[in-house]
Short mmCIF file of C-alpha atoms and ligand atoms in Angstrom, two decimals:
data_model
loop_
_atom_site.label_atom_id
_atom_site.label_comp_id
_atom_site.label_asym_id
_atom_site.label_seq_id
_atom_site.Cartn_x
_atom_site.Cartn_y
_atom_site.Cartn_z
CA MET A 274 21.47 -11.72 33.72
CA PRO A 275 21.26 -8.79 31.41
CA THR A 276 20.89 -9.76 27.85
CA GLU A 277 22.18 -7.70 24.85
CA TRP A 278 19.75 -7.11 22.07
CA ALA A 279 20.23 -5.29 18.86
CA SER A 280 17.19 -3.32 17.67
CA SER A 281 16.41 -2.52 14.00
CA ARG A 282 18.38 0.78 14.28
CA ASP A 283 21.38 -0.98 15.64
CA LEU A 284 20.67 0.01 19.22
CA LEU A 285 22.46 -2.27 21.62
CA LEU A 286 20.43 -2.45 24.80
CA SER A 287 21.56 -4.10 28.01
CA LEU A 288 18.30 -5.67 29.00
CA ASP A 289 17.70 -6.94 32.48
CA ALA A 290 14.26 -8.52 32.58
CA SER A 291 14.40 -9.77 36.11
CA HIS A 292 11.76 -7.11 37.23
CA GLY A 293 9.62 -7.55 34.16
CA LEU A 294 10.18 -6.81 30.49
CA ARG A 295 8.58 -3.32 30.37
CA LEU A 296 10.77 -2.15 33.35
CA GLY A 297 13.75 -3.75 31.76
CA ILE A 298 13.28 -1.93 28.49
CA GLU A 299 12.60 1.38 30.25
CA SER A 300 15.64 1.22 32.39
CA ALA A 301 18.01 0.11 29.56
CA ILE A 302 16.96 3.10 27.38
CA ARG A 303 17.01 5.57 30.30
CA GLN A 304 20.50 4.32 31.22
CA ALA A 305 21.68 4.85 27.57
CA ILE A 306 20.26 8.29 27.54
CA GLN A 307 21.81 9.17 30.99
CA ASP A 308 25.29 7.77 29.81
CA GLY A 309 25.08 10.00 26.73
CA ARG A 310 25.05 6.92 24.38
CA LEU A 311 21.74 8.06 23.06
CA ARG A 312 21.90 11.75 22.36
CA PRO A 313 19.26 14.44 21.87
CA GLY A 314 17.74 14.15 18.38
CA GLU A 315 18.41 10.42 18.04
CA LYS A 316 15.34 8.49 16.79
CA LEU A 317 14.50 5.25 18.47
CA PRO A 318 13.17 2.34 16.55
CA SER A 319 9.34 2.02 16.14
CA SER A 320 7.72 0.12 18.92
CA ARG A 321 6.75 -2.56 16.24
CA SER A 322 10.31 -3.07 15.21
CA LEU A 323 11.83 -3.00 18.66
CA ALA A 324 9.17 -5.40 19.91
CA ARG A 325 10.01 -7.76 17.03
CA ASP A 326 13.69 -7.61 17.82
CA LEU A 327 13.23 -8.22 21.49
CA GLY A 328 10.52 -10.86 21.02
CA VAL A 329 7.98 -9.02 23.21
CA ALA A 330 4.51 -7.68 22.69
CA ARG A 331 4.31 -4.31 20.89
CA GLY A 332 2.35 -2.85 23.79
CA THR A 333 5.12 -3.63 26.20
CA VAL A 334 7.58 -1.45 24.19
CA SER A 335 4.85 1.33 23.73
CA GLU A 336 4.22 1.46 27.54
CA ALA A 337 8.01 1.80 28.09
CA TYR A 338 8.27 4.60 25.62
CA SER A 339 5.27 6.37 27.18
CA GLN A 340 6.78 6.10 30.56
CA LEU A 341 10.09 7.61 29.30
CA ALA A 342 8.20 10.38 27.59
CA ALA A 343 6.45 11.18 30.80
CA GLU A 344 9.79 11.38 32.46
CA GLY A 345 11.05 13.88 29.91
CA TYR A 346 13.59 11.57 28.30
CA LEU A 347 11.67 11.08 24.97
CA GLY A 348 9.46 13.27 22.78
CA SER A 349 7.06 11.90 20.20
CA ARG A 350 4.66 13.25 17.73
CA GLN A 351 1.70 11.40 16.37
CA GLY A 352 3.00 9.00 13.56
CA ALA A 353 6.64 9.99 14.09
CA ALA A 354 9.41 8.03 15.73
CA SER A 355 10.17 8.61 19.37
CA GLN A 356 13.09 10.87 19.83
CA VAL A 357 15.64 11.45 22.66
CA VAL A 358 15.04 14.93 24.03
CA TRP A 359 17.10 14.83 27.26
CA ALA A 360 20.93 15.42 27.49
CA PRO A 361 23.17 14.68 30.45
CA PRO A 362 24.85 17.74 31.95
CA ALA A 363 27.81 18.88 29.83
CA ARG A 364 31.22 17.59 30.99
CA SER A 365 33.88 20.20 31.22
CA VAL A 366 36.32 20.26 28.30
CA PRO A 367 40.06 20.78 29.20
CA ALA A 368 40.87 24.42 28.38
CA ALA A 369 43.07 25.09 25.40
CA ARG A 370 46.24 27.01 25.91
CA PRO A 371 45.32 30.63 26.44
CA ALA A 372 47.40 31.92 23.36
CA GLU A 373 45.78 29.29 21.24
CA GLN A 374 42.37 30.15 22.33
CA ALA A 375 42.75 33.77 21.77
CA ALA A 376 44.47 33.98 18.40
CA ARG A 377 42.18 35.24 15.65
CA TRP A 378 44.74 35.22 12.83
CA ASP A 379 46.96 32.25 12.15
CA LEU A 380 50.29 32.65 10.39
CA ARG A 381 51.85 29.40 11.68
CA PRO A 382 53.82 27.43 9.14
CA GLY A 383 52.93 24.14 7.78
CA LEU A 384 49.30 24.25 7.04
CA PRO A 385 47.71 24.72 3.66
CA GLY A 386 44.61 26.99 3.95
CA GLY A 387 41.42 25.09 4.53
CA SER A 388 39.94 26.80 1.47
CA SER A 389 42.44 25.37 -1.00
CA PHE A 390 41.22 21.67 -1.08
CA PRO A 391 39.81 21.05 -4.57
CA ARG A 392 36.52 19.85 -3.46
CA HIS A 393 34.74 19.82 -6.90
CA THR A 394 37.70 18.27 -8.74
CA TRP A 395 37.94 15.66 -6.07
CA ALA A 396 34.16 15.00 -6.07
CA ARG A 397 34.16 14.66 -9.87
CA ALA A 398 37.08 12.23 -9.75
CA ALA A 399 35.42 10.28 -6.94
CA ARG A 400 32.23 9.89 -9.15
CA ARG A 401 34.30 8.83 -11.99
CA VAL A 402 36.37 6.17 -10.16
CA LEU A 403 34.00 4.76 -7.61
CA PRO A 404 32.10 2.61 -10.09
CA ARG A 405 35.29 1.34 -11.62
CA ILE A 406 36.96 0.22 -8.40
CA PRO A 407 37.16 -3.51 -8.56
CA GLU A 408 35.24 -5.34 -5.80
CA ASP A 409 38.41 -6.96 -4.35
CA ALA A 410 39.93 -3.55 -3.80
CA PHE A 411 37.65 -3.31 -0.73
CA GLY A 412 39.36 -6.36 0.84
CA TYR A 413 42.69 -6.31 2.62
CA GLY A 414 44.79 -5.37 -0.44
CA ASP A 415 48.49 -4.86 -0.90
CA CYS A 416 49.75 -3.00 2.23
CA GLN A 417 52.16 -1.09 -0.08
CA GLY A 418 49.12 0.69 -1.61
CA THR A 419 46.97 0.29 -4.72
CA ALA A 420 48.81 -0.55 -7.95
CA GLU A 421 46.92 2.30 -9.67
CA LEU A 422 48.38 5.01 -7.31
CA ARG A 423 51.88 3.61 -7.28
CA VAL A 424 51.91 3.51 -11.13
CA ALA A 425 50.52 7.06 -11.35
CA LEU A 426 53.00 8.33 -8.78
CA ALA A 427 56.16 6.63 -10.18
CA SER A 428 55.48 8.61 -13.44
CA TYR A 429 54.50 11.80 -11.67
CA LEU A 430 57.52 11.76 -9.40
CA GLY A 431 59.90 11.01 -12.18
CA ARG A 432 58.43 13.77 -14.30
CA ALA A 433 57.81 16.50 -11.71
CA ARG A 434 60.49 15.80 -8.89
CA ASN A 435 63.17 13.82 -10.81
CA VAL A 436 62.73 10.84 -8.53
CA ARG A 437 63.82 7.43 -9.76
CA SER A 438 61.29 4.92 -8.77
CA ASP A 439 59.22 2.07 -9.96
CA PRO A 440 55.77 1.11 -8.64
CA ALA A 441 57.20 -2.02 -6.85
CA GLY A 442 59.48 0.18 -4.83
CA LEU A 443 56.92 2.69 -3.84
CA MET A 444 54.88 2.61 -0.57
CA ILE A 445 51.88 4.62 0.13
CA CYS A 446 51.53 5.67 3.80
CA GLY A 447 49.71 7.95 6.12
CA GLY A 448 51.81 11.12 5.25
CA PHE A 449 55.43 11.79 6.01
CA THR A 450 54.63 11.01 9.61
CA GLU A 451 53.93 7.37 9.03
CA ALA A 452 56.78 7.08 6.54
CA LEU A 453 59.22 8.23 9.12
CA ALA A 454 57.94 5.91 11.74
CA ILE A 455 58.15 2.97 9.37
CA VAL A 456 61.71 3.82 8.25
CA CYS A 457 62.86 4.35 11.85
CA GLU A 458 61.45 0.87 12.78
CA VAL A 459 63.14 -0.70 9.91
CA LEU A 460 66.45 0.90 10.83
CA ARG A 461 66.13 -0.12 14.50
CA ARG A 462 65.44 -3.70 13.53
CA SER A 463 68.49 -3.69 11.33
CA GLY A 464 70.61 -2.63 14.27
CA ALA A 465 70.86 1.15 13.78
CA THR A 466 71.02 3.11 16.97
CA ALA A 467 71.05 6.82 15.94
CA MET A 468 69.51 9.10 13.39
CA ALA A 469 71.05 12.53 12.65
CA MET A 470 68.49 15.31 12.26
CA GLU A 471 68.75 18.83 11.03
CA ASP A 472 68.88 21.56 13.75
CA PRO A 473 66.50 23.29 13.51
CA CYS A 474 63.65 20.98 12.48
CA ALA A 475 60.12 20.17 13.28
CA PRO A 476 60.15 18.94 16.91
CA ARG A 477 57.42 16.30 16.32
CA TYR A 478 59.75 14.34 14.07
CA ARG A 479 62.54 14.33 16.75
CA GLN A 480 59.81 12.60 18.94
CA ILE A 481 59.04 10.11 16.38
CA VAL A 482 62.64 9.07 15.94
CA SER A 483 63.31 8.84 19.71
CA ASP A 484 60.02 6.99 20.25
CA ALA A 485 61.25 4.41 17.66
CA GLY A 486 64.31 3.74 19.90
CA LEU A 487 66.82 5.77 17.92
CA ARG A 488 69.05 8.37 19.41
CA VAL A 489 68.54 11.83 17.93
CA VAL A 490 71.82 13.41 16.90
CA PRO A 491 71.31 17.14 16.02
CA VAL A 492 73.43 18.52 13.21
CA ALA A 493 73.41 22.24 12.68
CA CYS A 494 72.25 23.90 9.48
CA ASP A 495 73.46 27.08 7.88
CA GLY A 496 72.84 28.91 4.64
CA GLU A 497 73.75 25.91 2.61
CA GLY A 498 71.63 23.40 4.54
CA ILE A 499 72.88 20.67 6.86
CA GLN A 500 76.56 20.80 7.76
CA THR A 501 77.84 17.58 6.21
CA ALA A 502 81.31 17.85 7.76
CA ALA A 503 79.61 17.81 11.12
CA LEU A 504 77.42 14.90 10.10
CA ALA A 505 80.47 12.93 9.23
CA ARG A 506 81.61 13.37 12.86
CA THR A 507 78.58 11.75 14.30
CA PRO A 508 78.01 8.06 14.84
CA ALA A 509 74.51 8.21 13.10
CA GLN A 510 73.74 5.44 10.52
CA ALA A 511 70.92 7.56 8.98
CA VAL A 512 70.05 11.21 8.51
CA LEU A 513 66.71 13.00 7.95
CA VAL A 514 67.02 16.06 5.65
CA THR A 515 64.82 18.62 3.85
CA PRO A 516 67.09 19.33 0.96
CA ALA A 517 64.64 21.19 -1.39
CA HIS A 518 63.60 23.60 1.33
CA GLN A 519 65.06 23.30 4.64
CA TYR A 520 62.44 23.34 7.36
CA PRO A 521 62.17 25.84 8.78
CA LEU A 522 65.20 27.91 7.60
CA GLY A 523 63.92 27.84 4.04
CA VAL A 524 67.32 27.42 2.35
CA THR A 525 68.20 24.76 -0.32
CA LEU A 526 70.94 22.22 0.22
CA SER A 527 73.85 23.45 -1.85
CA PRO A 528 75.22 21.34 -4.65
CA GLY A 529 78.43 20.73 -2.81
CA ARG A 530 76.50 19.48 0.19
CA ARG A 531 74.23 17.32 -1.84
CA GLY A 532 77.40 15.52 -3.19
CA ALA A 533 78.83 15.21 0.31
CA LEU A 534 75.68 13.83 1.74
CA ILE A 535 75.56 10.99 -0.88
CA GLU A 536 79.39 10.47 -0.27
CA TRP A 537 78.63 10.07 3.48
CA ALA A 538 75.77 7.59 2.80
CA ARG A 539 77.96 5.51 0.50
CA ALA A 540 80.98 5.54 2.92
CA ARG A 541 78.96 4.58 5.85
CA ASP A 542 76.41 2.45 4.04
CA GLY A 543 73.96 4.77 5.65
CA LEU A 544 70.50 5.90 4.79
CA VAL A 545 69.35 9.43 3.83
CA VAL A 546 65.67 10.18 4.43
CA GLU A 547 64.64 12.92 2.04
CA ASP A 548 61.59 14.79 3.31
CA ASP A 549 60.20 16.58 0.18
CA TYR A 550 57.26 18.19 2.03
CA ASP A 551 56.83 21.22 -0.38
CA GLY A 552 59.05 20.55 -3.30
CA GLU A 553 56.14 21.36 -5.75
CA PHE A 554 56.22 25.00 -4.58
CA ARG A 555 59.10 26.91 -5.88
CA PHE A 556 58.53 30.34 -7.37
CA GLY A 557 60.26 31.91 -10.28
CA ARG A 558 62.88 29.25 -10.73
CA PRO A 559 62.53 25.56 -11.69
CA PRO A 560 62.40 23.35 -8.55
CA VAL A 561 65.52 21.47 -7.55
CA GLY A 562 65.08 17.80 -8.25
CA ALA A 563 65.12 15.18 -5.62
CA LEU A 564 68.27 14.08 -3.95
CA GLN A 565 67.07 10.50 -4.26
CA GLN A 566 68.04 10.40 -8.01
CA MET A 567 71.59 10.71 -7.12
CA ASP A 568 71.59 7.25 -5.31
CA PRO A 569 68.22 5.56 -4.99
CA ASP A 570 69.98 2.78 -3.03
CA HIS A 571 70.90 5.09 -0.22
CA VAL A 572 68.06 7.59 -0.20
CA VAL A 573 64.45 7.09 0.75
CA TYR A 574 62.41 9.85 -0.95
CA VAL A 575 59.19 10.72 0.94
CA GLY A 576 56.50 13.00 -0.49
CA THR A 577 53.18 14.01 0.91
CA ALA A 578 49.69 15.23 -0.19
CA SER A 579 49.58 17.42 3.02
CA LYS A 580 50.80 20.58 1.30
CA THR A 581 49.20 20.16 -2.07
CA LEU A 582 45.76 18.81 -1.02
CA GLY A 583 45.50 18.77 2.79
CA PRO A 584 46.94 17.05 5.86
CA GLY A 585 43.51 15.58 6.62
CA LEU A 586 43.79 13.18 3.75
CA ARG A 587 46.80 11.51 5.49
CA LEU A 588 48.39 10.43 2.25
CA GLY A 589 52.13 10.27 1.48
CA TRP A 590 54.48 8.00 -0.39
CA MET A 591 58.04 6.76 -0.18
CA THR A 592 60.55 5.09 -2.35
CA LEU A 593 62.26 2.08 -0.78
CA PRO A 594 65.66 0.78 -1.68
CA PRO A 595 65.34 -2.95 -2.52
CA PRO A 596 66.81 -4.22 0.75
CA ALA A 597 64.35 -2.11 2.71
CA ARG A 598 61.26 -3.30 0.86
CA ASP A 599 60.48 -6.45 2.71
CA PRO A 600 61.22 -5.02 6.17
CA ALA A 601 59.14 -2.03 5.41
CA ARG A 602 56.19 -4.17 4.21
CA GLN A 603 56.39 -6.20 7.44
CA VAL A 604 56.21 -3.02 9.52
CA LYS A 605 53.39 -1.49 7.50
CA GLU A 606 51.36 -4.82 7.53
CA ARG A 607 51.63 -4.90 11.25
CA LEU A 608 50.76 -1.17 11.73
CA ASN A 609 47.59 -0.92 9.58
CA ARG A 610 47.70 -3.23 6.53
CA GLY A 611 47.55 -0.20 4.14
CA ASN A 612 45.82 3.00 3.75
CA ALA A 613 42.14 3.68 2.68
CA VAL A 614 41.73 2.71 -0.92
CA ILE A 615 39.07 5.08 -2.27
CA ASP A 616 41.22 8.10 -1.78
CA GLN A 617 44.15 6.24 -3.45
CA PHE A 618 41.97 5.54 -6.57
CA VAL A 619 40.91 9.22 -6.64
CA LEU A 620 44.36 10.56 -6.39
CA ALA A 621 45.64 8.22 -9.06
CA ASP A 622 42.81 9.41 -11.33
CA LEU A 623 43.66 13.13 -10.62
CA ILE A 624 47.35 12.48 -11.39
CA GLY A 625 46.60 10.42 -14.49
CA SER A 626 44.07 13.02 -15.90
CA GLY A 627 46.46 15.96 -15.29
CA GLU A 628 44.05 17.59 -12.84
CA PHE A 629 46.56 17.24 -9.87
CA ASP A 630 49.15 19.22 -11.90
CA ARG A 631 46.69 21.89 -12.76
CA HIS A 632 45.66 22.17 -9.08
CA VAL A 633 49.37 22.35 -8.01
CA ARG A 634 50.06 25.02 -10.56
CA ARG A 635 47.03 27.06 -9.28
CA LEU A 636 48.24 26.77 -5.70
CA ARG A 637 51.80 27.61 -6.66
CA ALA A 638 50.55 30.85 -8.31
CA ALA A 639 48.39 31.64 -5.20
CA TYR A 640 51.26 31.00 -2.77
CA ARG A 641 53.61 33.06 -4.79
CA ARG A 642 51.04 35.96 -4.69
CA ARG A 643 50.77 35.65 -1.05
CA ARG A 644 54.55 35.70 -0.58
CA ASP A 645 54.72 38.72 -2.73
CA GLN A 646 52.06 40.40 -0.71
CA LEU A 647 53.82 39.64 2.44
CA LEU A 648 57.17 40.98 1.11
CA ALA A 649 55.48 44.18 -0.13
CA ALA A 650 53.77 44.67 3.26
CA LEU A 651 57.15 44.21 5.04
CA ALA A 652 58.95 46.52 2.71
CA GLY A 653 56.31 49.23 3.36
CA SER A 654 55.87 48.83 7.01
CA VAL A 655 59.06 47.18 8.46
CA PRO A 656 61.80 47.94 5.98
CA GLY A 657 64.47 46.90 8.63
CA ALA A 658 63.10 43.37 8.67
CA VAL A 659 65.37 40.69 6.96
CA VAL A 660 63.88 37.80 5.07
CA THR A 661 65.95 34.77 4.46
CA GLY A 662 65.37 31.58 2.55
CA ILE A 663 64.46 30.90 -1.02
CA ALA A 664 61.21 31.89 -2.78
CA ALA A 665 59.35 28.69 -2.21
CA GLY A 666 56.89 26.81 -0.21
CA MET A 667 54.47 28.27 2.28
CA HIS A 668 56.77 29.89 4.94
CA LEU A 669 59.56 32.23 5.21
CA LEU A 670 61.97 33.23 7.97
CA LEU A 671 61.99 36.85 9.16
CA ARG A 672 64.48 38.66 11.44
CA PRO A 673 62.68 41.80 12.93
CA PRO A 674 64.72 44.92 13.16
CA GLY A 675 66.68 45.56 16.39
CA GLU A 676 67.57 43.08 19.18
CA VAL A 677 64.07 41.84 20.17
CA SER A 678 63.55 38.62 22.17
CA GLY A 679 61.29 35.82 21.01
CA GLU A 680 59.21 36.34 24.16
CA ALA A 681 58.58 39.95 23.34
CA ILE A 682 57.51 39.00 19.81
CA LEU A 683 55.16 36.33 21.06
CA ALA A 684 53.64 38.63 23.69
CA ALA A 685 53.08 41.27 21.08
CA ALA A 686 51.53 38.52 18.79
CA GLN A 687 49.21 37.53 21.50
CA ARG A 688 48.10 41.25 22.03
CA HIS A 689 47.21 41.43 18.42
CA SER A 690 45.52 38.05 18.47
CA LEU A 691 47.95 36.53 16.03
CA TRP A 692 49.46 32.97 16.06
CA LEU A 693 53.09 32.87 15.15
CA HIS A 694 56.00 30.56 15.68
CA THR A 695 59.58 31.66 16.43
CA LEU A 696 62.77 29.72 15.49
CA ALA A 697 63.02 28.67 19.09
CA ASP A 698 60.15 26.31 18.60
CA TYR A 699 62.29 24.28 16.18
CA GLN A 700 65.81 24.49 17.71
CA HIS A 701 67.32 21.54 19.45
CA PHE A 702 69.08 23.56 22.09
CA PRO A 703 67.11 26.21 24.00
CA ALA A 704 68.09 29.85 23.49
CA ALA A 705 70.36 29.01 20.54
CA PRO A 706 71.32 31.93 18.40
CA GLY A 707 68.69 33.37 16.18
CA SER A 708 65.90 32.02 18.19
CA SER A 709 63.85 35.21 18.00
CA GLN A 710 63.49 34.97 14.27
CA VAL A 711 59.92 34.61 13.18
CA ILE A 712 58.60 31.89 10.88
CA VAL A 713 55.69 33.21 8.94
CA GLY A 714 53.43 30.60 7.32
CA TYR A 715 51.59 32.45 4.61
CA GLY A 716 49.65 29.29 3.42
CA THR A 717 47.46 28.85 6.48
CA PRO A 718 44.70 31.61 6.39
CA ALA A 719 41.77 31.24 4.18
CA ASP A 720 41.67 33.88 1.38
CA HIS A 721 39.42 36.29 3.13
CA ALA A 722 41.61 36.16 6.28
CA PHE A 723 44.97 36.65 4.60
CA ARG A 724 45.03 40.46 4.49
CA PRO A 725 43.85 41.02 8.03
CA ALA A 726 46.41 38.50 9.15
CA LEU A 727 49.12 40.42 7.40
CA ASP A 728 47.96 43.68 8.96
CA ALA A 729 48.14 41.96 12.30
CA LEU A 730 51.64 40.85 11.58
CA MET A 731 52.70 44.34 10.59
CA ALA A 732 51.14 45.65 13.73
CA VAL A 733 53.12 43.24 15.83
CA LEU A 734 56.39 44.10 14.05
CA THR A 735 55.91 47.79 14.31
CA SER A 736 54.94 47.63 17.99
CA LEU A 737 58.06 45.83 19.01
CA PRO A 738 60.14 47.54 21.51
CA ALA A 739 63.67 47.45 19.83
CA GLY A 740 66.05 46.07 22.41
CA ALA A 741 63.42 44.32 24.47
C1 PLP B 200 58.98 19.35 7.68
C2 PLP B 200 57.69 18.68 7.31
N1 PLP B 200 57.74 17.51 6.72
C3 PLP B 200 56.55 16.84 6.37
C4 PLP B 200 55.29 17.49 6.69
C5 PLP B 200 54.11 16.58 6.27
O1 PLP B 200 53.81 15.66 7.20
P1 PLP B 200 52.57 14.64 6.92
O2 PLP B 200 52.75 14.24 5.56
O3 PLP B 200 52.62 13.60 7.91
O4 PLP B 200 51.38 15.50 7.03
C6 PLP B 200 55.29 18.59 7.44
C7 PLP B 200 53.95 19.10 7.75
O5 PLP B 200 53.81 20.08 8.29
C8 PLP B 200 56.42 19.25 7.68
O6 PLP B 200 56.46 20.38 8.39
#
């Protein structure tokens, strides 16, 4: 019977000693290298320590190593650890979509530039907080998130986004994505069957809602945001909206529609899920406060660190009306028992010290400059292009001059190695009106790549065959 042994370098070997110990060790290591479990560059334990772990003579291990070196699997230098030098033939990796592979410039919406993460500020805060984190924080804590982050967020959200919350009603989650999945599960368990969603909206969220067992009911948006009269005609018990900056149209929910949405929720005892994905970034005018403060019992406010810090953190937060708290905790506990605590402590420190605000202000100025640059380039090169939506966030909607199809735009973008989305990517019904409008995400490129990405966009727009 093979025996599993752990070596001092945590190398788990399946050892079959039926043909002798030396052969068993040799073949276990050979197999691990051939399987790719031991990769080139990996150092093996010293013969002395492996021999001790396996309870065999050191010479037995040395002989096995020598044999594997002779076969070309291991290399060793005098006095240094034996090292794997052989690699199995590379497996073929599935090819990326050709357009994605080719695109050199990236103006897709939704991504903050990789260069904007405040590494030094984060590192300083991490050094500050790490020694202070209580030992028990590294156990299974409160699945709603650390008290420190919830306290910091409750005051930040009240101050910066006009959200009414208390730490007990806040839940930390893995970005908006997880918050939506949790809310949908809570709704489904409470008997809800359908969720209304803005049309257009990000398709991945339609998928999350339907995966949770809720029917997606599309409700059209216009220049004032979601059409609340149309919403009232649906059977939905909940609605997902982006009131501060409709995604991707870029408009704000009008004051009249804000009131109507709250009326709808009260009349139906329904739930509004407010996705405030980029509410921090409004240029020139003060931001619109959260809808949630109009009725915290009927609105779940969801915020995310994905735009201000980076999606890789997977950090978001939501306010929960009192009846939803226990059910949401049950879902969260079952899903993952809470999020990584070190990042929560660091973010709480950054918010408390004011560094988060400073970072957001810096980013806001940077995105505003980029938006201005984009508008100036359009005015100079494509004066017939029409930009819609408010001056906010990290994307805008652009109608190229003439009657140009979305396919023609994407084909031109591919020729210029530019990655773009059109409105069609977000519409519920294929080929709906306006589908050839372009959504330009100006937050994505790193600083050095922004100008060339804009040049590529201008080249695409000026090359379009009007009427194609
Ligand atoms: C409309 C919208 N909401 C929310 C988010 C953020 O999602 P998450 O917090 O899961 O990264 C995005 C990200 O692109 C988005 O486009």
